[in-house]
Amino acid sequence: MIPTAFEYFAPKSLDEALRLVERHGDEAKLLAGGHSLLPLMKLRLSVPRYVIDIGRIKSLRSIREDAGALVIGALTTHHDMETSELVGSRCPLLAETAAEIGDVQVRNRGTVGGSLAHGDPAADYPAAMVALDAEIVVAASSGTRRIRAEDFFVDLLTTQLRPGEIVTEVRVPASPEMSGSAYCKLHQPASGFALVGAAAQIALDSNGKLASVAIGMTGVAVRAYRARAAEAVLAGNKPSGKLLAEAAEKVADGIEPLADLHASAAYRRAVASVYARRALETAISRANERKA
Ligand code: FAD
């Protein structure tokens, strides 16, 4: 349970960190909260020669508004997200999701950038990020690029990140008027991660019809995804119990659910449907409360 020897760097600026990742390439690992990296290093599943601790780069820990979007720095901890007034008012789905992550120690150390970059299929944020149409901003020495959350997650522990790139922030469009959201999660009892997590973000029009609906799922498959077939059943319609049941049945359409020692594929598919329906019902009732 002791990592192999490595050289440690603690850059104080993003430019310095970018120079280090460019110089050391595949042999380097970034360290943020360390809650996923350190266990992997102790088990020697990850054996970086260089560890670049970005925890001292103050500019990466911020939450602000910019041109109508909520902009969240990569080093924002889950606790920051859970307790931020700005996140709570502009994007309650993210605050609710953050509050579901691990325990208080994990939420105090773990960061949004680390969670997204790690690409764990059972992590919570990815469901909310895909439902919110968030953009993940990554920097390299050669410049920056923005990646839609839906495209960012590629496979098990695999994202679009290239060697030499650092996640710097996440941009989340502001929630529209008369909108509601909810995150519903079945916790894996030992680890606390999501066996299934469903994030719903909806908006109602003045006639009570669904003007927009987005459902993000995590834990079900190798990567988080948008449940497009279920969304198509609901979009433009007035929500009813029958319609929600029909949509929930389609939440894992076209998806190959994971099967492991915690849950079979059939169980995950069934639970995905139940939790997506709960998230949708809660989101719709919250939108109606805001309207009233
Ligand atoms: P680190 O461990 O420091 O890094 C993780 C990976 O991302 C490494 O490969 C690192 O090189 C890379 N990385 C880090 N920051 C960046 C960046 N800015 N740009 C590019 N690459 C980067 N998560 C959940 O979602 N739900 C849970 O219920 C949950 N429960 C947990 C319970 C326990 C006991 C523990 C230990 C963890 C749990 N987690 C859970 C994970 C936790 O949320 C971590 O925050 C998350 O896994 C990684 O964030 P980190 O900041 O610790 O990243």
Coordinates of C-alpha atoms and ligand atoms in Angstrom, one line a residue:
M1 CA 0.0 0.0 0.0
I2 CA 3.0 2.3 -0.6
P3 CA 3.3 4.1 -3.9
T4 CA 6.4 3.8 -6.0
A5 CA 8.8 6.8 -5.7
F6 CA 7.9 9.9 -7.7
E7 CA 9.2 13.4 -8.2
Y8 CA 6.8 16.0 -6.8
F9 CA 6.0 19.4 -8.2
A10 CA 3.7 22.1 -6.7
P11 CA 3.2 24.8 -9.4
K12 CA 1.7 28.1 -8.2
S13 CA 0.2 29.1 -11.6
L14 CA -1.6 27.4 -14.5
D15 CA 1.2 28.4 -16.9
E16 CA 3.8 26.7 -14.7
A17 CA 1.6 23.6 -14.5
L18 CA 1.1 23.5 -18.2
R19 CA 4.8 23.7 -18.8
L20 CA 5.3 20.8 -16.4
V21 CA 2.7 18.5 -18.0
E22 CA 4.0 19.3 -21.5
R23 CA 7.6 18.5 -20.4
H24 CA 6.7 15.2 -18.6
G25 CA 3.8 14.0 -20.8
D26 CA 2.5 10.5 -20.1
E27 CA 4.9 10.0 -17.2
A28 CA 3.2 12.7 -15.2
K29 CA -0.1 12.7 -13.2
L30 CA -1.9 15.8 -12.0
L31 CA -3.0 15.7 -8.3
A32 CA -6.1 17.7 -7.3
G33 CA -8.0 16.3 -4.2
G34 CA -6.1 13.0 -4.5
H35 CA -9.2 11.0 -3.5
S36 CA -9.0 8.8 -6.7
L37 CA -5.4 9.2 -7.7
L38 CA -3.8 8.3 -4.3
P39 CA -5.7 5.0 -3.9
L40 CA -4.6 4.0 -7.4
M41 CA -1.0 4.9 -6.7
K42 CA -1.1 3.0 -3.4
L43 CA -2.4 -0.1 -5.2
R44 CA 0.2 0.6 -7.9
L45 CA -2.4 0.6 -10.6
S46 CA -1.0 4.1 -11.4
V47 CA 2.8 4.6 -11.2
P48 CA 3.5 8.1 -12.3
R49 CA 7.2 9.2 -12.3
Y50 CA 6.1 12.8 -11.8
V51 CA 3.2 14.1 -9.7
I52 CA 2.1 17.6 -10.4
D53 CA 0.1 19.0 -7.5
I54 CA -2.2 21.7 -8.9
G55 CA -3.8 22.3 -5.5
R56 CA -2.0 25.6 -4.9
I57 CA -3.3 27.3 -8.1
K58 CA -5.7 29.6 -6.5
S59 CA -7.2 30.9 -9.7
L60 CA -8.7 27.4 -10.4
R61 CA -10.9 27.5 -7.3
S62 CA -13.7 29.9 -8.0
I63 CA -17.4 30.1 -8.8
R64 CA -18.6 33.1 -10.9
E65 CA -21.1 34.2 -13.6
D66 CA -20.0 35.1 -17.1
A67 CA -22.4 36.0 -19.9
G68 CA -25.3 34.2 -18.4
A69 CA -23.3 31.0 -17.6
L70 CA -22.2 29.7 -14.3
V71 CA -18.4 29.2 -14.4
I72 CA -16.9 26.7 -11.9
G73 CA -13.2 26.4 -11.5
A74 CA -11.7 22.9 -11.7
L75 CA -10.4 23.0 -8.1
T76 CA -13.9 23.8 -6.7
T77 CA -14.6 21.1 -4.0
H78 CA -17.8 19.2 -3.8
H79 CA -18.4 21.1 -0.5
D80 CA -17.9 24.5 -2.2
M81 CA -20.5 23.4 -4.8
E82 CA -22.9 22.1 -2.2
T83 CA -22.9 25.3 -0.1
S84 CA -22.4 28.0 -2.8
E85 CA -25.3 30.5 -2.8
L86 CA -24.7 31.2 -6.5
V87 CA -24.8 27.5 -7.5
G88 CA -27.9 27.0 -5.2
S89 CA -29.8 29.8 -6.9
R90 CA -28.5 29.5 -10.5
C91 CA -28.1 25.8 -10.8
P92 CA -29.6 23.8 -7.9
L93 CA -29.1 20.5 -9.8
L94 CA -25.3 20.8 -9.2
A95 CA -25.6 21.7 -5.5
E96 CA -28.0 18.7 -5.0
T97 CA -25.7 16.4 -6.9
A98 CA -22.6 17.5 -4.9
A99 CA -24.4 16.8 -1.7
E100 CA -24.8 13.2 -2.7
I101 CA -21.1 12.6 -3.2
G102 CA -19.3 10.3 -0.7
D103 CA -19.1 11.7 2.9
V104 CA -18.0 15.0 4.4
Q105 CA -14.3 14.2 4.1
V106 CA -14.6 13.3 0.5
R107 CA -16.6 16.4 -0.2
N108 CA -14.0 18.6 1.5
R109 CA -11.1 17.3 -0.6
G110 CA -12.6 16.0 -3.9
T111 CA -12.8 18.5 -6.8
V112 CA -15.1 18.9 -9.7
G113 CA -12.1 18.9 -12.2
G114 CA -10.7 15.7 -10.7
S115 CA -14.0 13.9 -10.7
L116 CA -14.7 14.8 -14.4
A117 CA -11.1 14.0 -15.5
H118 CA -11.1 10.7 -13.7
G119 CA -14.1 9.5 -15.8
D120 CA -15.4 7.0 -13.2
P121 CA -18.6 5.5 -14.6
A122 CA -20.2 5.6 -11.1
A123 CA -19.4 9.2 -10.3
D124 CA -22.3 11.6 -9.7
Y125 CA -21.4 14.9 -11.5
P126 CA -21.3 13.4 -15.0
A127 CA -25.1 12.8 -14.9
A128 CA -25.8 16.4 -14.0
M129 CA -23.2 17.8 -16.4
V130 CA -24.7 16.0 -19.4
A131 CA -28.2 17.0 -18.4
L132 CA -27.2 20.6 -18.1
D133 CA -25.4 20.7 -21.5
A134 CA -22.3 21.9 -19.6
E135 CA -19.0 22.6 -21.4
I136 CA -15.7 21.4 -19.9
V137 CA -12.9 23.9 -20.6
V138 CA -9.4 22.4 -21.0
A139 CA -6.1 24.1 -21.4
A140 CA -2.8 23.1 -22.9
S141 CA 0.4 25.1 -23.8
S142 CA -1.0 25.4 -27.3
G143 CA -4.3 26.9 -26.2
T144 CA -7.7 26.1 -24.8
R145 CA -10.7 24.1 -26.1
R146 CA -14.3 23.6 -24.8
I147 CA -15.8 20.1 -24.9
R148 CA -19.5 19.4 -24.4
A149 CA -20.0 17.2 -21.4
E150 CA -21.9 14.7 -23.5
D151 CA -18.8 14.2 -25.7
F152 CA -16.3 14.4 -22.9
F153 CA -16.9 10.9 -21.4
V154 CA -15.7 8.3 -23.8
D155 CA -15.4 5.0 -21.9
L156 CA -14.6 3.5 -18.6
L157 CA -12.1 5.9 -16.9
T158 CA -11.5 7.4 -20.3
T159 CA -12.3 11.0 -21.4
Q160 CA -11.5 13.2 -24.3
L161 CA -8.5 14.7 -22.3
R162 CA -5.2 14.5 -24.2
P163 CA -1.8 14.3 -22.6
G164 CA -0.6 17.8 -21.6
E165 CA -4.2 19.1 -21.0
I166 CA -5.6 20.4 -17.7
V167 CA -9.3 20.9 -17.0
T168 CA -9.6 24.5 -15.9
E169 CA -13.3 25.1 -15.5
V170 CA -16.8 24.0 -16.3
R171 CA -19.3 26.3 -18.0
V172 CA -23.0 25.7 -17.2
P173 CA -25.8 27.6 -19.0
A174 CA -28.1 29.3 -16.6
S175 CA -31.4 27.4 -15.9
P176 CA -34.4 28.9 -17.8
E177 CA -37.5 30.4 -16.2
M178 CA -40.1 27.9 -14.8
S179 CA -37.5 25.2 -14.7
G180 CA -37.0 22.4 -12.1
S181 CA -34.4 19.8 -11.5
A182 CA -33.6 16.8 -9.4
Y183 CA -30.8 14.2 -8.9
C184 CA -31.9 10.8 -7.6
K185 CA -29.3 8.2 -6.7
L186 CA -29.2 4.6 -5.6
H187 CA -26.0 4.4 -3.5
Q188 CA -23.7 1.4 -3.7
P189 CA -23.8 0.6 0.1
A190 CA -20.1 0.1 0.6
S191 CA -18.5 2.8 -1.5
G192 CA -21.3 5.4 -1.7
F193 CA -20.8 5.8 -5.4
A194 CA -23.9 5.6 -7.7
L195 CA -25.2 2.2 -8.7
V196 CA -27.5 4.3 -10.7
G197 CA -27.9 8.1 -10.7
A198 CA -30.5 10.1 -12.7
A199 CA -30.4 13.9 -13.2
A200 CA -33.4 15.6 -14.7
Q201 CA -33.6 19.2 -15.8
I202 CA -36.9 20.4 -17.2
A203 CA -38.7 23.6 -18.1
L204 CA -42.5 24.1 -18.4
D205 CA -44.2 26.5 -20.7
S206 CA -47.2 28.7 -19.7
N207 CA -49.6 25.8 -20.6
G208 CA -47.8 23.4 -18.3
K209 CA -46.2 21.5 -21.2
L210 CA -42.6 20.4 -21.1
A211 CA -40.8 23.2 -23.1
S212 CA -37.5 21.3 -22.5
V213 CA -36.4 18.1 -20.9
A214 CA -33.0 16.6 -20.3
I215 CA -32.1 13.4 -18.5
G216 CA -28.5 12.5 -17.6
M217 CA -27.7 9.0 -16.4
T218 CA -24.6 7.7 -14.5
G219 CA -23.7 4.3 -13.1
V220 CA -25.7 2.5 -15.7
A221 CA -23.1 2.2 -18.5
V222 CA -19.4 2.7 -19.1
R223 CA -20.0 6.4 -19.4
A224 CA -22.6 8.9 -18.5
Y225 CA -25.2 9.6 -21.2
R226 CA -28.3 11.6 -22.2
A227 CA -31.4 9.4 -22.3
R228 CA -32.5 10.8 -25.6
A229 CA -35.3 8.3 -26.4
A230 CA -36.9 9.0 -23.0
E231 CA -36.6 12.8 -23.5
A232 CA -38.3 12.5 -27.0
V233 CA -41.4 10.9 -25.4
L234 CA -41.8 13.9 -23.1
A235 CA -40.7 16.9 -25.0
G236 CA -43.6 19.3 -25.9
N237 CA -46.2 17.2 -24.0
K238 CA -48.1 17.8 -20.8
P239 CA -46.6 15.4 -18.2
S240 CA -48.8 12.7 -16.9
G241 CA -48.2 9.5 -14.9
K242 CA -48.7 7.4 -18.1
L243 CA -46.3 9.5 -20.2
L244 CA -43.6 9.5 -17.4
A245 CA -43.9 5.7 -17.1
E246 CA -43.5 5.4 -20.9
A247 CA -40.5 7.7 -20.9
A248 CA -38.9 6.0 -17.9
E249 CA -39.1 2.6 -19.7
K250 CA -36.8 4.0 -22.5
V251 CA -34.1 5.4 -20.2
A252 CA -31.6 2.7 -21.1
D253 CA -32.7 2.2 -24.8
G254 CA -29.6 1.6 -27.0
I255 CA -27.4 1.3 -23.9
E256 CA -25.5 -1.8 -22.8
P257 CA -25.8 -1.7 -19.0
L258 CA -22.8 -2.6 -16.8
A259 CA -22.8 -6.0 -15.0
D260 CA -20.5 -6.5 -12.0
L261 CA -20.5 -8.0 -8.6
H262 CA -22.8 -5.2 -7.3
A263 CA -25.6 -5.4 -9.8
S264 CA -26.6 -7.4 -13.0
A265 CA -27.3 -5.6 -16.2
A266 CA -31.0 -6.4 -15.9
Y267 CA -31.1 -4.9 -12.4
R268 CA -29.3 -1.7 -13.5
R269 CA -31.8 -1.3 -16.4
A270 CA -34.8 -1.7 -14.0
V271 CA -33.4 0.6 -11.4
A272 CA -32.4 3.2 -14.0
S273 CA -36.1 3.4 -15.1
V274 CA -37.3 3.8 -11.5
Y275 CA -34.8 6.5 -10.6
A276 CA -35.2 8.4 -13.8
R277 CA -39.0 8.5 -13.2
R278 CA -38.4 9.8 -9.6
A279 CA -36.0 12.5 -10.8
L280 CA -38.5 13.6 -13.5
E281 CA -41.5 13.7 -11.1
T282 CA -39.5 15.7 -8.5
A283 CA -38.1 18.1 -11.2
I284 CA -41.7 18.7 -12.5
S285 CA -43.1 19.3 -9.1
R286 CA -40.3 21.8 -8.2
A287 CA -41.0 23.7 -11.5
N288 CA -44.7 23.8 -10.6
E289 CA -43.8 25.2 -7.1
R290 CA -41.7 27.9 -8.7
K291 CA -44.5 28.8 -11.0
A292 CA -47.1 29.1 -8.2
Ligands
FAD1 P1 -7.6 13.3 -7.9 O1 -7.7 12.0 -7.2 O2 -6.6 14.2 -7.5 O3 -7.4 13.0 -9.5 C1 -8.2 12.1 -10.2 C2 -7.7 12.0 -11.6 O4 -8.0 13.2 -12.4 C3 -6.2 11.8 -11.8 O5 -5.9 11.0 -12.9 C4 -5.7 13.2 -12.0 O6 -4.4 13.2 -12.7 C5 -6.8 13.8 -12.8 N1 -7.0 15.2 -12.6 C6 -7.3 15.8 -11.4 N2 -7.5 17.1 -11.6 C7 -7.4 17.3 -13.0 C8 -7.5 18.5 -13.8 N3 -7.9 19.7 -13.3 N4 -7.3 18.4 -15.1 C9 -7.0 17.2 -15.6 N5 -6.8 16.0 -14.9 C10 -7.1 16.1 -13.6 N6 -17.3 10.4 -6.2 C11 -18.6 10.4 -6.6 O7 -18.9 11.0 -7.7 N7 -19.6 9.9 -5.8 C12 -19.3 9.3 -4.6 O8 -20.3 8.8 -4.0 C13 -18.0 9.2 -4.2 N8 -17.6 8.5 -3.1 C14 -16.3 8.4 -2.7 C15 -16.0 7.8 -1.6 C16 -14.7 7.7 -1.2 C17 -14.3 6.9 0.1 C18 -13.6 8.3 -2.0 C19 -12.2 8.2 -1.6 C20 -14.0 8.9 -3.2 C21 -15.3 9.0 -3.6 N9 -15.7 9.7 -4.7 C22 -17.0 9.8 -5.1 C23 -14.6 10.3 -5.6 C24 -14.4 11.8 -5.2 O9 -15.5 12.5 -5.6 C25 -13.1 12.4 -5.8 O10 -13.3 13.8 -5.7 C26 -13.0 12.2 -7.3 O11 -12.8 10.9 -7.6 C27 -11.7 12.8 -7.9 O12 -11.4 14.1 -7.5 P2 -10.1 14.5 -6.9 O13 -10.0 16.0 -6.8 O14 -9.8 13.8 -5.6 O15 -9.0 14.0 -8.0

